[in-house]
Coordinates of C-alpha atoms in Angstrom, one line a residue:
X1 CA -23.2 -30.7 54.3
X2 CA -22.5 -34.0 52.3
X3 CA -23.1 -37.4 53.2
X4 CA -20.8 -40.3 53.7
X5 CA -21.3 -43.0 51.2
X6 CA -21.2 -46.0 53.2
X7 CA -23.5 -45.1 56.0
X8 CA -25.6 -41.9 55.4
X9 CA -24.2 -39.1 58.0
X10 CA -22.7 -36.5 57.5
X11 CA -19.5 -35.0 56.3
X12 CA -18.3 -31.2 57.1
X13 CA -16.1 -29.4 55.0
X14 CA -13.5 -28.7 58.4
X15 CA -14.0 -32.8 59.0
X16 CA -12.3 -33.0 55.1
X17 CA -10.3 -30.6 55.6
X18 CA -8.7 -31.8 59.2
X19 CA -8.4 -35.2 57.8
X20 CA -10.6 -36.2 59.8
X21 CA -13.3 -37.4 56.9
X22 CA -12.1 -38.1 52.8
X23 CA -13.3 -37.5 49.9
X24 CA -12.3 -39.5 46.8
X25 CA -14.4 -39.3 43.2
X26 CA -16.9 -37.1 44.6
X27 CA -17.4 -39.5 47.4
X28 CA -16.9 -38.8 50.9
X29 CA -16.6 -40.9 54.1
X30 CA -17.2 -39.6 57.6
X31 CA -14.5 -39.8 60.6
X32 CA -16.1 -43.2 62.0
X33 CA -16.2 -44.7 58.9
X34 CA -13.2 -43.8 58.0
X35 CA -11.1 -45.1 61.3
X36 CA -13.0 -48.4 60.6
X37 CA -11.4 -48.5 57.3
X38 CA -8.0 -47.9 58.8
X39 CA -8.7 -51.0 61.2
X40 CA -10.0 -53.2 58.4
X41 CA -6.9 -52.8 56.2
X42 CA -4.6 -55.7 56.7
X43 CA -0.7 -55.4 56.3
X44 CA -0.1 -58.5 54.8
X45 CA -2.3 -57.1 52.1
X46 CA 1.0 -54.8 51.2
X47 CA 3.5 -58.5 51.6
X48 CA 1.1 -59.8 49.1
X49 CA 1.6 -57.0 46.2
X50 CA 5.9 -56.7 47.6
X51 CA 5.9 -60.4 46.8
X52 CA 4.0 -60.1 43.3
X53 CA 6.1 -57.4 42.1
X54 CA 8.8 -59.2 43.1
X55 CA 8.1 -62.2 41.1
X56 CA 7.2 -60.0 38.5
X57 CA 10.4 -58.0 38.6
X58 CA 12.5 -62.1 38.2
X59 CA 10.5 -63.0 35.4
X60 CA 11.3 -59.8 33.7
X61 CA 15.1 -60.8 34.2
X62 CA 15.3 -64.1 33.6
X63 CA 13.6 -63.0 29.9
X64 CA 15.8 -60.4 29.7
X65 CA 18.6 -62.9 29.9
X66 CA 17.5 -65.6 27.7
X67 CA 17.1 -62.9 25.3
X68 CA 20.8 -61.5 25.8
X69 CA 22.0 -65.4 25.8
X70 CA 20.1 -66.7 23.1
X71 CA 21.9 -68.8 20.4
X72 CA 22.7 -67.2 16.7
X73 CA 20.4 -68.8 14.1
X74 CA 20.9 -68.7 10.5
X75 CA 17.1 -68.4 9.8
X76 CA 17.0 -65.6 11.7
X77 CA 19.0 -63.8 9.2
X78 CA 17.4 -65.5 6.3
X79 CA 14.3 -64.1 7.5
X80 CA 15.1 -60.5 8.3
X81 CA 16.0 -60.5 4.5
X82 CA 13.4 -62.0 3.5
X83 CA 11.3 -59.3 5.3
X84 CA 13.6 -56.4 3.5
X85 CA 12.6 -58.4 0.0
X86 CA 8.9 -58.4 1.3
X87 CA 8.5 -54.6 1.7
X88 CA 10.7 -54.2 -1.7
X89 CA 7.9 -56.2 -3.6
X90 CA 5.3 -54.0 -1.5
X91 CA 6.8 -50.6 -2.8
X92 CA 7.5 -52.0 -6.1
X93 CA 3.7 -53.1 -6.3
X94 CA 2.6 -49.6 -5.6
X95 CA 3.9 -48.3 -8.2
X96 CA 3.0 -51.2 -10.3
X97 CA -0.5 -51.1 -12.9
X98 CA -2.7 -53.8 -13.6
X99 CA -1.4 -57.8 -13.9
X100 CA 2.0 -56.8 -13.1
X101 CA 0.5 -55.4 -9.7
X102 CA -1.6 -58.6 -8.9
X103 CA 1.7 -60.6 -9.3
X104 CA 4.1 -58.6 -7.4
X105 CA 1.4 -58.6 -4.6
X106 CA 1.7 -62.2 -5.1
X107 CA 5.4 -62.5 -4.5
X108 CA 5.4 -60.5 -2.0
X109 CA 2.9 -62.9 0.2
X110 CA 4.9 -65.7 -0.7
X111 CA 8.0 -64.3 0.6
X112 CA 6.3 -63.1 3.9
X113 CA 5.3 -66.6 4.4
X114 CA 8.8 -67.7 3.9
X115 CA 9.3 -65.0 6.1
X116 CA 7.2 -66.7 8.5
X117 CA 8.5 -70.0 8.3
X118 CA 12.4 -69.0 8.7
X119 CA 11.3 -67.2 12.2
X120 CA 9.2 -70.5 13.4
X121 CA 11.6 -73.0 12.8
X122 CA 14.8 -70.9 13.7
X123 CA 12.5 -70.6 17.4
X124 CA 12.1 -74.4 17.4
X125 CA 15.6 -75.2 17.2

């Protein structure tokens, strides 16, 4: 025999088993707890999370759209090849030795915050 979790009686295996009584994680719940559980639960608990998703399911749309819709920008461009330059100078500086390694590591974080740059201001416009 087990015990029901929120008030101490107990729980047969035919009460589980029936559906009379649940078990969840190793807890169970006897047949009066249970039915008061049933009463407790609201409905408009359930509007509540349609209406949520709902909301959720516009927003995901709408950005969706404005992705779809948004305008062509030059330093978008300017900054996707700046980014292909950025991982040139990376591989080139893994393969480099010594000074010529430090500067190429150097060029390669100034590009990447030209990089940067073209992306912000190409959002702002």
């Amino acid at each position: 025999m087990h015990k029901c979790f929120r008030c101490g009686k107990a729980v047969s295996e035919e009460d589980v088993a029936s559906g009379k009584a649940y078990l969840r994680d190793g807890y169970y719940v006897c047949p009066e707890c249970l039915e008061k559980i049933r009463q407790d639960a609201r409905h408009d608990e359930m509007d509540t999370v349609k209406s949520q998703l709902a909301a959720i399911t516009a927003e995901l749309r709408n950005i969706s759209q404005h992705l779809h819709y948004e305008e062509f920008s030059w330093l978008y461009v300017l900054g996707g090849g700046l980014q292909v330059l950025v991982l040139f100078f990376l591989y080139r500086a893994y393969g480099a030795a010594g000074a010529d390694k430090v500067q190429t590591l150097l060029s390669a974080v100034v590009l990447q915050l030209m990089t940067i740059t073209a992306f912000v201001v190409g959002k702002l416009k």
